[in-house]
Amino acid sequence: MMKQQSARLETRAGEAMTLKGVRFEGTLRGTLFEANLEQRFANPFDRHVELVYTFPLPWAAVLLGVEVQIGDRRLSGAVVEKKQAEQGYEDAIAEGNTAILLEQNFDDSYTLNLGNLAPGETCVVRLRYAQVLQFEQHGLRLVVPTVIAPRYGDPVADAGLKPHQVVEHDLMVVHPFELSLRVEGALARARIGSPSHPLSMRLEGEGETTAMVVSLARGGCLDRDFILVLDEVVQDSLALCAQDTQHAGAVSVLASFCPRVPASAHPLAVKILVDCSGSMQGDSIAAARRALQAILAGLREGERFSLSRFGSTVEHRSRALWRTSPATRLAGQRWAAQLQADLGGTEMEKALDSTLALAGAAAANLGAEEGAAPIDLLLITDGQIHAIDRTVAKARALGHRVFVVGIGSAPAEGVLRRLAEETGGACDFVASGEAVEPAVLRMFARLRSQRMASLELVWPAGAKPMWMSALPGSVFDGDAVTVWARFAQVPDGTVRLVGTRPHAVAPESLGEASLIAAEHDATLSRMAVAAQIEGLLTAEGAHSREALELAVAYQLVSPLTHLLLVETRAGADKPADMPDLVKVPSMLPAGFGGLGSLDFCIDPCMAPLTVNEAPQHYGSPATVSGAYFDFEDAFDAPVVLRSGRRSDRRDTLKKAGNYDIPAFLRRGSNQDARQPPRDDPRYWRAEPHYTGLTPLGLTQWLHSHPQAEWPQSYAELSRIGVGPAVLDWLKFVLAEGEGEALVVASFIQAMAQRDLHEALLSDTGTLGRLKALAKRVAPGATLKVMQDDPAAEPIVARLQVFVSTLRAERWPNCVFDLRDEVTALG
């Protein structure tokens, strides 16, 4: 039976590292990016091992080749059918030979299996891939993913991974990362920068041979995605032809368009959903707050929006879509500023279901209004989930477009792009520390783009493709639309992208490109086949046999094929036993779960760290600083004590048990007998859109406490259990610029009326209004609230109308709509 262990930093005496480092080289020509990824492994143990390493490649990248060097021997393998490769690998291991198996996993990550690496032996794996970058709002964004973050859910049941493919993370492991890129041609003159890494750049050559050489300004590690942004790019539609490598005369075509779509005249109606799960702690939730503030600032007067956040549960700030006004904007900004990543796991499917169904009747009526825009959903998340298929199906079934702002140093790009593209939406990303306003402006431009009812390509006369990739369900101004196709012979002329607006009769041209003469470009040809394989596997009644034959013929690793390499060892070099399984651990992304921040990266040259045992979960805000850090007892301290920086953290943590933990952190504390019972819905509500005291609960609290203890500020109202919806109504609607003390005092005096309390006690909850209350509390009654202050008069008058509409168990609609009750009644 094989033993299993994780390689990690163990002691100051030495290291037990299996992945020695990664080097990345790439060349960007136009929108075509070709890259070489070099992974260096070593066996530091005194026995044969089987190394297993799961790693990411970019979204829509096509793996073109693998070369392996063991010691000084260079080897190459072949792509074969999946089951054949797996059996061949196991047979080679059992026979004592060295074998390498490269798998494409169900979630589009890759797993490298390196079997029977001898003691002290080294192995270098070089992978070559290519991808077509997409113009997005007049720029290009190149992402080199380096790390897979922990994800919520069961990786086997939800993501379809095999146990050996599941990533294991180690808090103490460090994997060095080197990078060098060439940006050639006109792009070398673009404005180039990186929000993820400091860069060193130099310009080489002149004229058509000009190239910008980009490298890291200081040592990096595999703890964040590398991002290169090219702005101020002069973009245009293009069409490239490449002769097929397998069939004489056949031609593969890449057509990429940058459509011009006019903005819609309709106001937006958007549901905003923010991920507040534990994986968003640290840099990600801070970026989410900034993004949300920018989104709220970008809404125009009269446009509609709702606010929701989710983790293991869902919380809605409103029961329906708010109409943008000064009051709703201020309430939204206050809500955004208080966001915390404190809602546990990432139950995205349930959150989407709840948010898409939010205020169903009202939303339906809104969508039916003449000239009203359809309702979209804007999701802000790092996307760290496994169960994506059900989520995509749910969003598509409910008919909303989903627009996504991906947050963090290593967002799950594949998950987020699938969710956006398969629902007709779009996706943008904000790295930790990156300015969020440009991404938000780009997203608003997409949201306000005209919807096209249908898209189609018009090829030159007489040219008919034998195969063509599917067109997207939607198109946005300034975003690229890329299509692959195959022809029996070279098409000659111009290809046009056309679309039809809703309710329009004739299609209109969105972009056109002239077909360039075919070249012997094996890369483009194989990328077109990879797109065809993907289309065959995702189409109804998937054509697996045809896809398999194409993958083998063009030597492409796919869901149906693996790459297998076997080196036969001499009898004396074969092990006497099966190798030990060693899973290469992954670093945790910078800033993930509150661990460090984007500016944090362990220097690979520093002295090794000493640990007793790394924690087996994520979510702790502890920061590794390079000094001795003892985890013993550290996670017994409350998070509030672990989150700060202290000169001697070990002493602080070891003494944490002596601190007087605040009451709000104590569990099971005795509840004040004078408090309204929280298990009675008449006094306390716990709903997705409101948690806190009900009107009856507040009046009960006031009548059970002496006047000297009554709240005098918004913070004190919150402390006794008044929910944020009521506080926002007081602050942004009732106050109208008046001081906090006056507003709170007026509200408390109105709610403290004995007649009101008795009327609420008698409320059966079946009437729209409390008729008894209307009789007991006359609209003209005078409250004794700062009678000498004339500013109190309009507040008191409006509160009289407000209290006459109260029900025992719920606050009136004006609170949740952030409207004046007098105006609402009028």
mmCIF file of C-alpha atoms in Angstrom, residues 391-524:
data_model
loop_
_atom_site.group_PDB
_atom_site.id
_atom_site.type_symbol
_atom_site.label_atom_id
_atom_site.label_comp_id
_atom_site.label_asym_id
_atom_site.label_seq_id
_atom_site.Cartn_x
_atom_site.Cartn_y
_atom_site.Cartn_z
ATOM 1 C CA THR A 391 -25.192 27.282 -10.828
ATOM 2 C CA VAL A 392 -24.949 27.942 -14.568
ATOM 3 C CA ALA A 393 -28.099 25.918 -15.245
ATOM 4 C CA LYS A 394 -30.011 27.803 -12.528
ATOM 5 C CA ALA A 395 -29.016 31.226 -13.869
ATOM 6 C CA ARG A 396 -29.910 30.276 -17.440
ATOM 7 C CA ALA A 397 -33.261 28.837 -16.389
ATOM 8 C CA LEU A 398 -34.243 32.046 -14.611
ATOM 9 C CA GLY A 399 -33.419 34.133 -17.668
ATOM 10 C CA HIS A 400 -31.234 36.855 -16.146
ATOM 11 C CA ARG A 401 -27.924 37.851 -17.701
ATOM 12 C CA VAL A 402 -25.145 37.491 -15.115
ATOM 13 C CA PHE A 403 -22.326 40.061 -15.179
ATOM 14 C CA VAL A 404 -19.333 39.256 -12.994
ATOM 15 C CA VAL A 405 -16.585 41.302 -11.371
ATOM 16 C CA GLY A 406 -13.900 38.791 -10.348
ATOM 17 C CA ILE A 407 -11.999 39.862 -7.227
ATOM 18 C CA GLY A 408 -8.667 38.854 -5.699
ATOM 19 C CA SER A 409 -5.130 37.673 -6.438
ATOM 20 C CA ALA A 410 -6.234 34.294 -7.856
ATOM 21 C CA PRO A 411 -9.926 34.343 -8.858
ATOM 22 C CA ALA A 412 -11.402 31.237 -10.460
ATOM 23 C CA GLU A 413 -11.410 32.714 -13.960
ATOM 24 C CA GLY A 414 -12.784 29.630 -15.696
ATOM 25 C CA VAL A 415 -15.709 29.387 -13.278
ATOM 26 C CA LEU A 416 -16.587 33.065 -13.582
ATOM 27 C CA ARG A 417 -16.264 33.270 -17.364
ATOM 28 C CA ARG A 418 -18.481 30.228 -17.804
ATOM 29 C CA LEU A 419 -21.128 31.722 -15.548
ATOM 30 C CA ALA A 420 -21.081 35.029 -17.434
ATOM 31 C CA GLU A 421 -20.799 33.770 -21.005
ATOM 32 C CA GLU A 422 -23.364 30.980 -20.712
ATOM 33 C CA THR A 423 -25.986 33.410 -19.373
ATOM 34 C CA GLY A 424 -25.340 36.107 -21.981
ATOM 35 C CA GLY A 425 -23.423 38.386 -19.628
ATOM 36 C CA ALA A 426 -19.782 39.436 -19.392
ATOM 37 C CA CYS A 427 -16.867 39.203 -16.987
ATOM 38 C CA ASP A 428 -14.213 41.612 -15.728
ATOM 39 C CA PHE A 429 -11.478 41.251 -13.121
ATOM 40 C CA VAL A 430 -9.956 43.389 -10.389
ATOM 41 C CA ALA A 431 -6.682 42.234 -8.852
ATOM 42 C CA SER A 432 -5.890 43.021 -5.239
ATOM 43 C CA GLY A 433 -4.593 46.570 -5.101
ATOM 44 C CA GLU A 434 -5.854 47.397 -8.601
ATOM 45 C CA ALA A 435 -8.076 50.415 -9.202
ATOM 46 C CA VAL A 436 -11.659 49.190 -9.429
ATOM 47 C CA GLU A 437 -13.170 52.194 -11.204
ATOM 48 C CA PRO A 438 -12.002 51.205 -14.717
ATOM 49 C CA ALA A 439 -13.500 47.717 -14.343
ATOM 50 C CA VAL A 440 -16.778 49.166 -13.063
ATOM 51 C CA LEU A 441 -16.944 51.675 -15.922
ATOM 52 C CA ARG A 442 -16.347 48.848 -18.400
ATOM 53 C CA MET A 443 -19.122 46.821 -16.782
ATOM 54 C CA PHE A 444 -21.584 49.720 -16.948
ATOM 55 C CA ALA A 445 -20.745 50.167 -20.633
ATOM 56 C CA ARG A 446 -21.689 46.511 -21.190
ATOM 57 C CA LEU A 447 -24.857 46.728 -19.099
ATOM 58 C CA ARG A 448 -25.991 49.746 -21.103
ATOM 59 C CA SER A 449 -25.185 48.192 -24.485
ATOM 60 C CA GLN A 450 -28.075 47.413 -26.799
ATOM 61 C CA ARG A 451 -29.134 43.779 -26.695
ATOM 62 C CA MET A 452 -28.910 41.970 -30.003
ATOM 63 C CA ALA A 453 -31.624 39.400 -30.618
ATOM 64 C CA SER A 454 -29.382 37.289 -32.874
ATOM 65 C CA LEU A 455 -25.833 37.252 -34.235
ATOM 66 C CA GLU A 456 -24.554 35.702 -37.440
ATOM 67 C CA LEU A 457 -21.498 35.717 -39.708
ATOM 68 C CA VAL A 458 -21.774 36.572 -43.394
ATOM 69 C CA TRP A 459 -18.919 34.882 -45.261
ATOM 70 C CA PRO A 460 -17.766 35.858 -48.770
ATOM 71 C CA ALA A 461 -19.995 34.718 -51.619
ATOM 72 C CA GLY A 462 -19.522 31.025 -52.352
ATOM 73 C CA ALA A 463 -17.606 30.330 -49.142
ATOM 74 C CA LYS A 464 -19.372 27.903 -46.820
ATOM 75 C CA PRO A 465 -17.597 26.556 -43.699
ATOM 76 C CA MET A 466 -17.459 22.830 -43.079
ATOM 77 C CA TRP A 467 -17.510 23.670 -39.389
ATOM 78 C CA MET A 468 -17.811 26.863 -37.327
ATOM 79 C CA SER A 469 -17.717 27.533 -33.592
ATOM 80 C CA ALA A 470 -20.861 28.851 -31.946
ATOM 81 C CA LEU A 471 -21.421 32.581 -31.783
ATOM 82 C CA PRO A 472 -21.894 34.093 -28.303
ATOM 83 C CA GLY A 473 -25.375 34.772 -27.013
ATOM 84 C CA SER A 474 -24.660 38.469 -26.587
ATOM 85 C CA VAL A 475 -22.278 41.125 -27.840
ATOM 86 C CA PHE A 476 -21.031 44.286 -26.124
ATOM 87 C CA ASP A 477 -19.467 47.459 -27.445
ATOM 88 C CA GLY A 478 -15.666 47.243 -27.442
ATOM 89 C CA ASP A 479 -15.465 43.544 -26.478
ATOM 90 C CA ALA A 480 -14.073 41.046 -28.957
ATOM 91 C CA VAL A 481 -16.187 38.364 -30.602
ATOM 92 C CA THR A 482 -13.976 35.455 -31.721
ATOM 93 C CA VAL A 483 -15.025 32.691 -34.095
ATOM 94 C CA TRP A 484 -13.155 29.650 -35.436
ATOM 95 C CA ALA A 485 -14.065 27.921 -38.702
ATOM 96 C CA ARG A 486 -12.759 25.365 -41.205
ATOM 97 C CA PHE A 487 -13.098 25.509 -44.991
ATOM 98 C CA ALA A 488 -12.301 23.038 -47.747
ATOM 99 C CA GLN A 489 -10.368 25.802 -49.522
ATOM 100 C CA VAL A 490 -9.190 29.322 -48.838
ATOM 101 C CA PRO A 491 -12.129 31.794 -48.666
ATOM 102 C CA ASP A 492 -11.454 35.075 -50.440
ATOM 103 C CA GLY A 493 -13.057 38.375 -49.480
ATOM 104 C CA THR A 494 -14.577 39.951 -46.387
ATOM 105 C CA VAL A 495 -16.399 38.351 -43.479
ATOM 106 C CA ARG A 496 -19.005 40.419 -41.610
ATOM 107 C CA LEU A 497 -20.569 40.129 -38.154
ATOM 108 C CA VAL A 498 -24.236 41.216 -38.157
ATOM 109 C CA GLY A 499 -26.847 41.404 -35.433
ATOM 110 C CA THR A 500 -30.490 42.316 -35.002
ATOM 111 C CA ARG A 501 -31.839 44.522 -32.220
ATOM 112 C CA PRO A 502 -34.997 43.440 -30.384
ATOM 113 C CA HIS A 503 -38.130 44.428 -32.297
ATOM 114 C CA ALA A 504 -36.020 45.431 -35.327
ATOM 115 C CA VAL A 505 -36.710 43.964 -38.756
ATOM 116 C CA ALA A 506 -33.361 44.118 -40.524
ATOM 117 C CA PRO A 507 -29.942 43.090 -39.200
ATOM 118 C CA GLU A 508 -27.156 45.656 -38.963
ATOM 119 C CA SER A 509 -23.406 45.305 -39.432
ATOM 120 C CA LEU A 510 -21.352 45.231 -36.243
ATOM 121 C CA GLY A 511 -17.896 44.653 -37.754
ATOM 122 C CA GLU A 512 -16.049 43.276 -40.750
ATOM 123 C CA ALA A 513 -12.597 41.886 -41.556
ATOM 124 C CA SER A 514 -10.692 40.979 -44.709
ATOM 125 C CA LEU A 515 -9.456 37.406 -44.884
ATOM 126 C CA ILE A 516 -5.674 37.186 -45.057
ATOM 127 C CA ALA A 517 -3.972 34.568 -47.237
ATOM 128 C CA ALA A 518 -3.340 31.182 -45.645
ATOM 129 C CA GLU A 519 0.000 30.479 -43.966
ATOM 130 C CA HIS A 520 1.640 27.323 -42.669
ATOM 131 C CA ASP A 521 0.765 28.057 -39.033
ATOM 132 C CA ALA A 522 0.433 24.817 -37.100
ATOM 133 C CA THR A 523 -0.463 26.677 -33.912
ATOM 134 C CA LEU A 524 -3.563 28.352 -35.360
#
